[in-house]
Short mmCIF file of C-alpha atoms in Angstrom, two decimals:
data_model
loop_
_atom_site.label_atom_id
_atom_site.label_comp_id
_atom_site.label_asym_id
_atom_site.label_seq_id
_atom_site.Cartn_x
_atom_site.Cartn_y
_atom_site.Cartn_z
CA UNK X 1 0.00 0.00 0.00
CA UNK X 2 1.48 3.14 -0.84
CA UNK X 3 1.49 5.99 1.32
CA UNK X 4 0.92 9.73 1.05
CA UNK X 5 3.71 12.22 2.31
CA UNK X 6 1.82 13.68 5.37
CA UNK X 7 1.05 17.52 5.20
CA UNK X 8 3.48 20.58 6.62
CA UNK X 9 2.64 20.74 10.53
CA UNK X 10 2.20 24.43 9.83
CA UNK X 11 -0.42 23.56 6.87
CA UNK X 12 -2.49 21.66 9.59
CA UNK X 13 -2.38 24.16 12.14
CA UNK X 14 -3.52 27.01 9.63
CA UNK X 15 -6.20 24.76 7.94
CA UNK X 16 -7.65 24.05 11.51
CA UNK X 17 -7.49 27.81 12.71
CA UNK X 18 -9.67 28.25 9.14
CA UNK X 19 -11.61 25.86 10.71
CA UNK X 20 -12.15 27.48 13.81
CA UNK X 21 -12.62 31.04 11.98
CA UNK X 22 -15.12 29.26 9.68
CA UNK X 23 -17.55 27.52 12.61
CA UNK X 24 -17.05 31.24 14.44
CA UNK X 25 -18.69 32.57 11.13
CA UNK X 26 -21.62 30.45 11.06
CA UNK X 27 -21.74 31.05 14.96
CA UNK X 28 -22.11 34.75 14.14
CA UNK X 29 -24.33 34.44 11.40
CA UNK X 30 -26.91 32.50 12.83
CA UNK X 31 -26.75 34.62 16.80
CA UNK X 32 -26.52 37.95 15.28
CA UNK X 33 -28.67 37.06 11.99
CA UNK X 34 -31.79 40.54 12.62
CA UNK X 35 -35.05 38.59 13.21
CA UNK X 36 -37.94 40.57 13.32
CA UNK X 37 -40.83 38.77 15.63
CA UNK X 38 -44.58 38.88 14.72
CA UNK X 39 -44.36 42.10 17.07
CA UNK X 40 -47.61 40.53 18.44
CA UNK X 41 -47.20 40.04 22.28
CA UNK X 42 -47.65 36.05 23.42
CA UNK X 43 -50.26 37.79 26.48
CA UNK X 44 -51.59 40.88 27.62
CA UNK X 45 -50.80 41.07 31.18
CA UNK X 46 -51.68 44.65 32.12
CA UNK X 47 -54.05 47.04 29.52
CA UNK X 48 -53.60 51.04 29.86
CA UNK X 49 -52.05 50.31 32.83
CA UNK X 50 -54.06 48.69 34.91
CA UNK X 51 -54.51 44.83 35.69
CA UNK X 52 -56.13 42.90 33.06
CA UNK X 53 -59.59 42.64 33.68
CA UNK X 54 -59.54 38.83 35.46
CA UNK X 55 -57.87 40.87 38.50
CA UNK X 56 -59.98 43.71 38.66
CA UNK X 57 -62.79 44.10 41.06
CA UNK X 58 -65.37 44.19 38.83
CA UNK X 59 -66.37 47.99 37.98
CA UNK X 60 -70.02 49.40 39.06
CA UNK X 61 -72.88 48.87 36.50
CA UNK X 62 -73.44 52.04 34.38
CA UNK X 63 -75.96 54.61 35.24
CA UNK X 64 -78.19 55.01 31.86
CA UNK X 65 -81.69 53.72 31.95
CA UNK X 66 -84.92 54.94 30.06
CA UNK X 67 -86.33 55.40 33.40
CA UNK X 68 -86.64 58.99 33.67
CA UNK X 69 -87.31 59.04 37.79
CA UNK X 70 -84.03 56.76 38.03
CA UNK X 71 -82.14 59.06 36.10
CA UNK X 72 -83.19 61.76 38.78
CA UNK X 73 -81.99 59.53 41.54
CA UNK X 74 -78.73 58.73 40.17
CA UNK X 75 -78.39 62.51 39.36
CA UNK X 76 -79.22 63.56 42.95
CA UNK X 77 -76.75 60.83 44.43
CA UNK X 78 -73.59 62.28 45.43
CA UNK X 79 -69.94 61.80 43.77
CA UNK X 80 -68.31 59.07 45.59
CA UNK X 81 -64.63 60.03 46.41
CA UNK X 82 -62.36 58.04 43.72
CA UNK X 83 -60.65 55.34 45.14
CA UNK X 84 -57.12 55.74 43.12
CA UNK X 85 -56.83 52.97 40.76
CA UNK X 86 -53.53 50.51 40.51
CA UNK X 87 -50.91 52.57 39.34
CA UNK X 88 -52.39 55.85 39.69
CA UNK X 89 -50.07 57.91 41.97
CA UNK X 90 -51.91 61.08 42.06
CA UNK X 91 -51.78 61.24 45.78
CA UNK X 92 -47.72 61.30 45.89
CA UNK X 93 -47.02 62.63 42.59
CA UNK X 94 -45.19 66.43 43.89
CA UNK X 95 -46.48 69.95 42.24
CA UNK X 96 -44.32 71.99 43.38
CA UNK X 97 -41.83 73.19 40.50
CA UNK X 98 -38.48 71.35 40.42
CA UNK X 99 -35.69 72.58 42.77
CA UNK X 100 -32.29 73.77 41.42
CA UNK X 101 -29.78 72.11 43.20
CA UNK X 102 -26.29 71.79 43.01
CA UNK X 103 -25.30 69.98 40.05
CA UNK X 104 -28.40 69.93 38.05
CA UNK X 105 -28.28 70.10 34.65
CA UNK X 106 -31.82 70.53 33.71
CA UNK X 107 -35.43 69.39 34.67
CA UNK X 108 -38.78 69.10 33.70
CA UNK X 109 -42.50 69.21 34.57
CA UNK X 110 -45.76 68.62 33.72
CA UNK X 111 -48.81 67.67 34.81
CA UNK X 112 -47.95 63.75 34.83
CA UNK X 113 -44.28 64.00 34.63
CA UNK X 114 -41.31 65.27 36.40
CA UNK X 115 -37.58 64.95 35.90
CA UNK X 116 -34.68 66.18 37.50
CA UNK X 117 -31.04 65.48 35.49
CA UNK X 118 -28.04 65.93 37.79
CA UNK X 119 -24.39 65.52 37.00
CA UNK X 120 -22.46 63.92 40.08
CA UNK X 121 -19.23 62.82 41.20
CA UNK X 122 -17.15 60.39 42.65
CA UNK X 123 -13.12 60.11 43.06
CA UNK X 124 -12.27 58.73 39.68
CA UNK X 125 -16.28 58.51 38.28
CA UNK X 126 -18.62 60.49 37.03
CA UNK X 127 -22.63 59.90 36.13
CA UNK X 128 -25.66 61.28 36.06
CA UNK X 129 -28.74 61.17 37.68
CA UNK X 130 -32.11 61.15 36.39
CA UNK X 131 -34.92 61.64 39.12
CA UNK X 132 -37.98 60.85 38.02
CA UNK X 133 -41.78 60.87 39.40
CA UNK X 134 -45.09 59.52 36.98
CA UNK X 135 -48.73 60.50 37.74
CA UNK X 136 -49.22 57.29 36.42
CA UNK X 137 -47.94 53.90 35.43
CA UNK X 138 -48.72 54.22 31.72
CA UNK X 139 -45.76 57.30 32.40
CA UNK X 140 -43.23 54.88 32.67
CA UNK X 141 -42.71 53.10 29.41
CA UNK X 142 -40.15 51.01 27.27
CA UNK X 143 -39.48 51.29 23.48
CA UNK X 144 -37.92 48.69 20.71
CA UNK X 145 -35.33 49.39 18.66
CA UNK X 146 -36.42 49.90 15.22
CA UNK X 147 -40.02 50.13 16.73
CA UNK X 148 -40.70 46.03 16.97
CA UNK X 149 -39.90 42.97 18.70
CA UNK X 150 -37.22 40.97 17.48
CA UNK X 151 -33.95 39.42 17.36
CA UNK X 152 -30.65 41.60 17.08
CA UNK X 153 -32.77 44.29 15.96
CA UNK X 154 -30.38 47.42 17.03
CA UNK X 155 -30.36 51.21 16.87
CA UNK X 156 -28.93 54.16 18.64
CA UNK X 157 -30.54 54.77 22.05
CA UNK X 158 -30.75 58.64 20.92
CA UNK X 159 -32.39 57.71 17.84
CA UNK X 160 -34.95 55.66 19.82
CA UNK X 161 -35.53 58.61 22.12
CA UNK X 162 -35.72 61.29 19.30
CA UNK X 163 -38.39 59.47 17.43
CA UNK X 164 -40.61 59.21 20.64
CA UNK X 165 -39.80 62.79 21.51
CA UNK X 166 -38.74 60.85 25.18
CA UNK X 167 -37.81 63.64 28.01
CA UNK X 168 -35.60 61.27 29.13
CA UNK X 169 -34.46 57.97 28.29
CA UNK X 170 -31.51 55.89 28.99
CA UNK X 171 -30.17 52.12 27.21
CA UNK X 172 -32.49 49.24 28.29
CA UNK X 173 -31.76 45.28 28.95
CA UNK X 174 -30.75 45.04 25.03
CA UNK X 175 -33.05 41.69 25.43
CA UNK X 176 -32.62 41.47 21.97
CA UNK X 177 -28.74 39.95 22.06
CA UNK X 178 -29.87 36.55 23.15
CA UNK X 179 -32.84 34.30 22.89
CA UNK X 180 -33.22 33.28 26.35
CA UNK X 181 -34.61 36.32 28.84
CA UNK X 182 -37.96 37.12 29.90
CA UNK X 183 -39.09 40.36 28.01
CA UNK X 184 -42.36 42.04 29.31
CA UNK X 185 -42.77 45.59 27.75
CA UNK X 186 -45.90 47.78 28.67
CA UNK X 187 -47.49 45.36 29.95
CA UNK X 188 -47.04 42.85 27.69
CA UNK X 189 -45.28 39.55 27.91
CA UNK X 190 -43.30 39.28 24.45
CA UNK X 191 -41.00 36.49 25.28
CA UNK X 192 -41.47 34.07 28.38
CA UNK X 193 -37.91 31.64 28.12
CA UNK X 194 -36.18 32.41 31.81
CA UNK X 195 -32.78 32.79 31.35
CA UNK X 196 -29.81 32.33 34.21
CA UNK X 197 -29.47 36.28 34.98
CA UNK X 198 -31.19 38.70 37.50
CA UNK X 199 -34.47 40.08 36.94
CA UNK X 200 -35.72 42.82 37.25
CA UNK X 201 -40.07 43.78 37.45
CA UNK X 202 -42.02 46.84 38.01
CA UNK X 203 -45.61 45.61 39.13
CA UNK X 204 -48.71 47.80 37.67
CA UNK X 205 -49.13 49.26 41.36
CA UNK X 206 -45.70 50.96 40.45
CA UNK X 207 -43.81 48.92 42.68
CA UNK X 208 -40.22 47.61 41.58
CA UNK X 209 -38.81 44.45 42.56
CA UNK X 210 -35.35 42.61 41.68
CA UNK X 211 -34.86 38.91 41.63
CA UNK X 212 -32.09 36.69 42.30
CA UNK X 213 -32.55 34.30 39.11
CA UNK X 214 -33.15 31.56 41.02
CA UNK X 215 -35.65 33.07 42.89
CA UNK X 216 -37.62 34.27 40.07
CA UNK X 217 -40.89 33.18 39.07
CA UNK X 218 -42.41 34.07 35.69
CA UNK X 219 -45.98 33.23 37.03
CA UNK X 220 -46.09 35.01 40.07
CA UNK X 221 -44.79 38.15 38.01
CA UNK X 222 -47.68 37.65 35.43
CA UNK X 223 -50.22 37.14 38.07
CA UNK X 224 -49.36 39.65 40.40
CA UNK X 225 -49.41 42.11 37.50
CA UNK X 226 -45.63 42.80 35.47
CA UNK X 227 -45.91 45.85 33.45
CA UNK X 228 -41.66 45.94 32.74
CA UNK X 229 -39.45 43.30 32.90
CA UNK X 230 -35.69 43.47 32.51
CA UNK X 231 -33.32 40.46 32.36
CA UNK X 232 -29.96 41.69 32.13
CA UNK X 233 -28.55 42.59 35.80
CA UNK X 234 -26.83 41.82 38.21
CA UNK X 235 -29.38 42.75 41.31
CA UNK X 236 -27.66 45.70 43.01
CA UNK X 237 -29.20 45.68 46.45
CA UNK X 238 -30.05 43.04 48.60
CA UNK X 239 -32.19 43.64 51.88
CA UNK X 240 -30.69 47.24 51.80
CA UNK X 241 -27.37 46.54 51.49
CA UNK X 242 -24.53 46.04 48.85
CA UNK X 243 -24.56 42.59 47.78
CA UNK X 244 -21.84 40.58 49.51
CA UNK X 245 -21.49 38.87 45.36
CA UNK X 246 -22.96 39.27 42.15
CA UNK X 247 -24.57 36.97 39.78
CA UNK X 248 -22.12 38.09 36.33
CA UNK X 249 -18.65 37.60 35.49
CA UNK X 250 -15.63 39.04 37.27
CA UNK X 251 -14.45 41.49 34.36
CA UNK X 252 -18.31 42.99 34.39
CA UNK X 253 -17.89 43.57 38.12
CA UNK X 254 -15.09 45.75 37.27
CA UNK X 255 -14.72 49.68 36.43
CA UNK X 256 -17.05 49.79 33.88
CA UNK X 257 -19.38 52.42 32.26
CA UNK X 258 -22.86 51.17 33.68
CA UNK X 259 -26.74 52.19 33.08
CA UNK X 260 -28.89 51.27 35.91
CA UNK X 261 -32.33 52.06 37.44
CA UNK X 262 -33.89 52.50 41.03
CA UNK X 263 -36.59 52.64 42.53
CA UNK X 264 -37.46 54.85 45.74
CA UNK X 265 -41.64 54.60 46.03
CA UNK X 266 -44.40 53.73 43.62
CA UNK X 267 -44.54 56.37 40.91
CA UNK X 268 -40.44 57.71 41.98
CA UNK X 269 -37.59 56.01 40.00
CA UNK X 270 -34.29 57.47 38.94
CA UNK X 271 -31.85 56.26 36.01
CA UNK X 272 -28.49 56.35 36.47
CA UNK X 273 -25.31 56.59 33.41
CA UNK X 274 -21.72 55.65 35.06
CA UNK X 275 -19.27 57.65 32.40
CA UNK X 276 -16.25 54.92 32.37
CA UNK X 277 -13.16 54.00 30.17
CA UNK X 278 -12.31 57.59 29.86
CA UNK X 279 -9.14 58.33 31.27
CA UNK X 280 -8.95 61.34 33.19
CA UNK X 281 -12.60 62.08 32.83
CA UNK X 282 -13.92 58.82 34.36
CA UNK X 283 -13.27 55.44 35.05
CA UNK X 284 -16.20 53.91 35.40
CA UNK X 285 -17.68 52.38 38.83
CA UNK X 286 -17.46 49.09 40.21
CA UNK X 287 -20.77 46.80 40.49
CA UNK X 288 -20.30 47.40 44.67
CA UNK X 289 -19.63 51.62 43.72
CA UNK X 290 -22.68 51.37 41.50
CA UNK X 291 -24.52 49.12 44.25
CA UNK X 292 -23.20 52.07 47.16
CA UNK X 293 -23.89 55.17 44.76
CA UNK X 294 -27.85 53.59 44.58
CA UNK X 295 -28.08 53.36 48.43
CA UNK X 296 -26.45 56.62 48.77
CA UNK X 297 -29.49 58.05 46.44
CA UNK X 298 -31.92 56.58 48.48
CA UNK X 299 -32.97 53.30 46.60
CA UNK X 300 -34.57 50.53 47.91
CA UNK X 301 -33.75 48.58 45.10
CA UNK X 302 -31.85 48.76 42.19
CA UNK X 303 -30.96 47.02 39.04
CA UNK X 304 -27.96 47.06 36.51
CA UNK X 305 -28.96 47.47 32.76
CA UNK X 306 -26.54 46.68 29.95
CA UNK X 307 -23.75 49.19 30.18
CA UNK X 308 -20.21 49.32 28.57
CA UNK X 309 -20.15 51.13 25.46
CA UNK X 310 -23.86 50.74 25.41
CA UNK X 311 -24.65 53.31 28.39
CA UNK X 312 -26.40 56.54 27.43
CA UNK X 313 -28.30 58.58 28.81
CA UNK X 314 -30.38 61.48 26.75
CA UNK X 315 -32.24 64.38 28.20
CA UNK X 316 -34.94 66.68 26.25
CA UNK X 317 -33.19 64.98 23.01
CA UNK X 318 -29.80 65.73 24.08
CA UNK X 319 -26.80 62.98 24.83
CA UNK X 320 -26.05 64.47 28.38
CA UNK X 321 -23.25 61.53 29.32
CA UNK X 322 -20.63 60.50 27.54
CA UNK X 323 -20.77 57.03 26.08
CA UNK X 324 -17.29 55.51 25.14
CA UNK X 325 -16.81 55.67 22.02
CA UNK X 326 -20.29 58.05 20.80
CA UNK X 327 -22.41 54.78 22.32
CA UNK X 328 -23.31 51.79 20.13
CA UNK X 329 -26.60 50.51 18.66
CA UNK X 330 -28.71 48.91 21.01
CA UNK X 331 -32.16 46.64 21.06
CA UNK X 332 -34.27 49.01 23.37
CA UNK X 333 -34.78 51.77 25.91
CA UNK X 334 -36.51 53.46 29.09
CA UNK X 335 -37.83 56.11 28.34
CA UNK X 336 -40.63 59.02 29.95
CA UNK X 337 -42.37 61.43 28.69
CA UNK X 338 -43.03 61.93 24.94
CA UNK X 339 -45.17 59.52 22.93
CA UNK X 340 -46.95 56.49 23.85
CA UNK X 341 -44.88 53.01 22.53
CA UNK X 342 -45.10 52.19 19.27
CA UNK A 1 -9.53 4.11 11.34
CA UNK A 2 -5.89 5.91 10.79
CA UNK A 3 -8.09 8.40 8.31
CA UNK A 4 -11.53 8.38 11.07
CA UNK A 5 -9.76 9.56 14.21
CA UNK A 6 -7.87 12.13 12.02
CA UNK A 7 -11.05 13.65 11.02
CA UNK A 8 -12.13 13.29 14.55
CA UNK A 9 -9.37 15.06 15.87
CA UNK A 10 -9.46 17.71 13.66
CA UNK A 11 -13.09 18.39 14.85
CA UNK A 12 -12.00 18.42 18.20
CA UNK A 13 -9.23 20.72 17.52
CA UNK A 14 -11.95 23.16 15.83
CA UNK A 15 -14.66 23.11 18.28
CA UNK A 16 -12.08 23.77 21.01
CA UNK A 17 -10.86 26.44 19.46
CA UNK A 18 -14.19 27.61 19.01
CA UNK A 19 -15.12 27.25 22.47
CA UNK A 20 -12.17 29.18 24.17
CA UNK A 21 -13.23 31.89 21.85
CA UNK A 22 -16.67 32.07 23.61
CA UNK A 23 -15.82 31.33 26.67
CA UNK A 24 -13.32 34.54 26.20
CA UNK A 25 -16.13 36.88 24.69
CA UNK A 26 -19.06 35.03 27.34
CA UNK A 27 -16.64 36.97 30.12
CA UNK A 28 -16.95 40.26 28.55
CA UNK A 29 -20.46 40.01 27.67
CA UNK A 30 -22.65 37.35 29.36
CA UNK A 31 -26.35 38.81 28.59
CA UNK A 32 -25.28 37.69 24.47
CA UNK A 33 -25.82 34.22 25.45
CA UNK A 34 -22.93 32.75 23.62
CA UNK A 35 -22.49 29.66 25.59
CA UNK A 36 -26.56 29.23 26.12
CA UNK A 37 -27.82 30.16 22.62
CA UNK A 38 -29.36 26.90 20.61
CA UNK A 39 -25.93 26.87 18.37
CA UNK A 40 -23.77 26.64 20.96
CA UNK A 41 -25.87 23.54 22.14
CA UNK A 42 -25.27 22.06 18.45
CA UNK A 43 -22.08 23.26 18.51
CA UNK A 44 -21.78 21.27 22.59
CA UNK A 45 -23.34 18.39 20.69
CA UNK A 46 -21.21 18.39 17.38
CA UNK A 47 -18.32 18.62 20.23
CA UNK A 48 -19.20 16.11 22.58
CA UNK A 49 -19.67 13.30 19.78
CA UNK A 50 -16.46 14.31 18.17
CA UNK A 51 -14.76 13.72 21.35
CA UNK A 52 -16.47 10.51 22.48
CA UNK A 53 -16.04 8.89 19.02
CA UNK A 54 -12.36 10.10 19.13
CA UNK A 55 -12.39 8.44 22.57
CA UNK A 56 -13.91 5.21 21.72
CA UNK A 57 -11.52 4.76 18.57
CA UNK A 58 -8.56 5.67 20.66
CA UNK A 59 -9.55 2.92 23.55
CA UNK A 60 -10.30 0.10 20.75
CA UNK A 61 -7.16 1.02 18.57
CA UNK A 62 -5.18 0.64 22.13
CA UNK A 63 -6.58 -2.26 23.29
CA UNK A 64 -5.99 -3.99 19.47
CA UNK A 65 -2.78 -3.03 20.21
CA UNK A 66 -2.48 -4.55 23.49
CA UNK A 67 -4.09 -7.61 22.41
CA UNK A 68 -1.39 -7.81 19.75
CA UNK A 69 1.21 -7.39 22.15
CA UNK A 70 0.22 -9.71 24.35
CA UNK A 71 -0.12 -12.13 21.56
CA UNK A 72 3.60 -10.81 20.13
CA UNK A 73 4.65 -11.41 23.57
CA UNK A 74 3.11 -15.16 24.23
CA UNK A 75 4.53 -15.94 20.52
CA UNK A 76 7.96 -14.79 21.77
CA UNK A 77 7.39 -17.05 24.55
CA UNK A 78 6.61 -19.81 23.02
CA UNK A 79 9.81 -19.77 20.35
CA UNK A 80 11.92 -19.31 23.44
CA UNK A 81 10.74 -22.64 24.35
CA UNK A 82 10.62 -24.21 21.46
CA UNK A 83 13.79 -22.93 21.02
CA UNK A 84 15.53 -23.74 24.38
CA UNK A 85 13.63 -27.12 23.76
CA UNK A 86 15.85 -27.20 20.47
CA UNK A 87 18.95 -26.60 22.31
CA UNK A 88 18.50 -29.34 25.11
CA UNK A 89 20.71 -32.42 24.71
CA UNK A 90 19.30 -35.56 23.66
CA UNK A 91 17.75 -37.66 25.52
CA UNK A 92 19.53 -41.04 26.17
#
């Protein structure tokens, strides 16, 4: 039998590297291929921002009847005070005009919104702060990139912002990267695969709650009402305090630019942009800074979004951080004020 | 066989190059998913059967080997005797 003259050891080596370039390349192609979805939502768990009607109490019969002497008694009957409905925060929601303290950059107010935007710093960081109160629930809302649900569907977060006219809006979960995250956006559940990271829900009663993922539980957040729902994380305070760890990798625990939001009170929330990877400027923070800088604002819970090049924050249409390098495309936003989702 | 565990090898060599790629990039960014996405379960899959065929041909193509030794080794044997048999004087 005759035998062939095996190949150059070097020939083998570069052939497999092609190899491993090639099996990258359909790695890439099918992760990062843009899918759009259907854009229809798999359930309706809240509608216009209240509970879907299988959790309301059910609503008083309407007054019209061709009885003309019932009309008079339902006319003569006195107003019953409005009980506030889930998610209406009327009662807490502050009129006074906002205050100009040191280191705000700007603010606004109306009737059903109000933001304060302050620039702060640390020793080697600096971010900004975005104070927020809503009237109402339906004033705290999410937008897609490219206006639908899908996979690796990407565009600028000031883009995003611009075409909703958003007072403020900052980078979201970018749930559109993998395949395997809840995603629950105004109240409706688009994608219900749990995934292995934090979560993150805001209830339709306007309160916010972060989960450890093993501690999260897709039903209970349906039935008790999810109106947002993040999965990106980590979970930045834990009964009140700093976390002792963190449920992400060690080089996304380090200085980093980051993009998180808190929540103080039903209807009060602040977003918060870490500058980072900018020299003299700023570093970045640390997931325990960013975890400290949250307590020291007066959260009672908190929540990392995707950060890195991707955190932005944009004010009245303006970029008012500075994203490394200009900011990158990304799948989606929080954003108040402006116009309703698309 | 030679020309199977080749090919196996080579796949192994791919898909671990492959892997410590992800693994590198997973670090950096875990939220992509590139060690949970459905691919990266073919591309587990593709992996694991690579390695297990690789493994399976390895422990047969050793233990052919063995056998032969042992038999090269009992054959060796057995010539010795037959040949110090040879060498032993006659009997009377």
């Amino acid at each position: 039998m005759r035998h062939k003259k095996p190949l150059p050891a070097l020939l083998v080596v570069l052939l497999d590297l092609l190899g491993v370039g090639a099996m990258l390349g359909i790695f890439a192609l099918v992760q990062l291929t843009p899918h759009a979805g259907s854009g229809e939502p798999l359930q309706s768990i809240v509608s216009n921002g209240s509970p879907s009607p299988a959790e309301q109490s059910p609503a008083p019969e309407a007054a019209s009847t061709s009885d003309p002497a019932a009309t008079t008694d339902v006319a003569a009957t006195p107003e019953p005070t409005p009980t506030p409905a889930p998610g209406d925060f009327s009662a807490r929601f502050p009129t006074d005009e906002p205050e100009e303290a040191e280191g705000v950059i700007g603010s606004y107010a109306d009737s059903d919104l109000r933001v304060v935007v302050s620039e702060k710093h640390t020793e080697d960081a600096t971010y900004f702060v975005a104070d927020v109160w809503v009237r109402s629930i339906k004033g705290f809302k999410t937008a897609f990139a490219q206006g639908k649900y899908g996979h690796s569907l990407y565009e600028m977060p000031n883009d995003i912002a611009s075409r909703l006219n958003a007072v403020v809006a900052i980078s979201g979960d970018t749930y559109g990267s993998n395949k395997q995250s809840v995603v629950i956006r105004n109240g409706n559940l688009y994608r219900d695969t749990v995934g292995t990271e934090d979560v993150c829900v805001l209830y339709a009663d306007g309160v916010m709650e972060s989960y450890y993922a093993s501690q999260f539980s897709l039903d209970d957040a349906i039935a008790r009402g999810a109106y947002q729902c993040w999965a990106f994380g980590p979970k930045l305070i834990d009964n009140g305090q700093v976390p002792t760890s963190y449920n992400t990798t060690d080089v996304i625990i380090s200085h980093n630019p980051r993009s998180a939001i808190g929540y103080f009170e039903p209807g009060h929330y602040c977003l918060v942009v870490v500058d980072g990877r900018q020299g003299d400027y700023s570093h970045g923070m640390t997931m325990d800074e960013l975890s400290q800088a949250m307590l020291d604002l007066g959260c009672v819970d908190a929540y990392n979004l995707d950060g890195g090049q991707s955190a932005m924050m944009v004010f009245q249409g303006q970029i008012v951080s500075q994203p490394y390098k200009g900011g990158r495309a990304i799948s989606d936003i929080i954003y108040f004020g402006g116009n309703d989702p698309e | 066989m030679r020309k199977f565990r080749s090919a196996l090898s080579h796949i192994g060599v791919i898909f671990s190059g492959v892997f410590l790629t992800l693994v590198i990039l997973n670090r950096y960014n875990p939220a992509m998913g590139f060690l949970t996405s459905t691919i990266s379960q073919i591309f587990i899959l593709i992996y694991c059967l690579s390695v297990l065929l690789l493994a399976i041909a390895t422990i047969a193509d050793n233990r052919r080997y063995a056998a032969r030794m042992h038999q090269r080794a009992e054959e060796a044997e057995r010539w010795k005797k037959i040949g110090t048999n040879a060498r032993r004087p006659p009997q009377r």
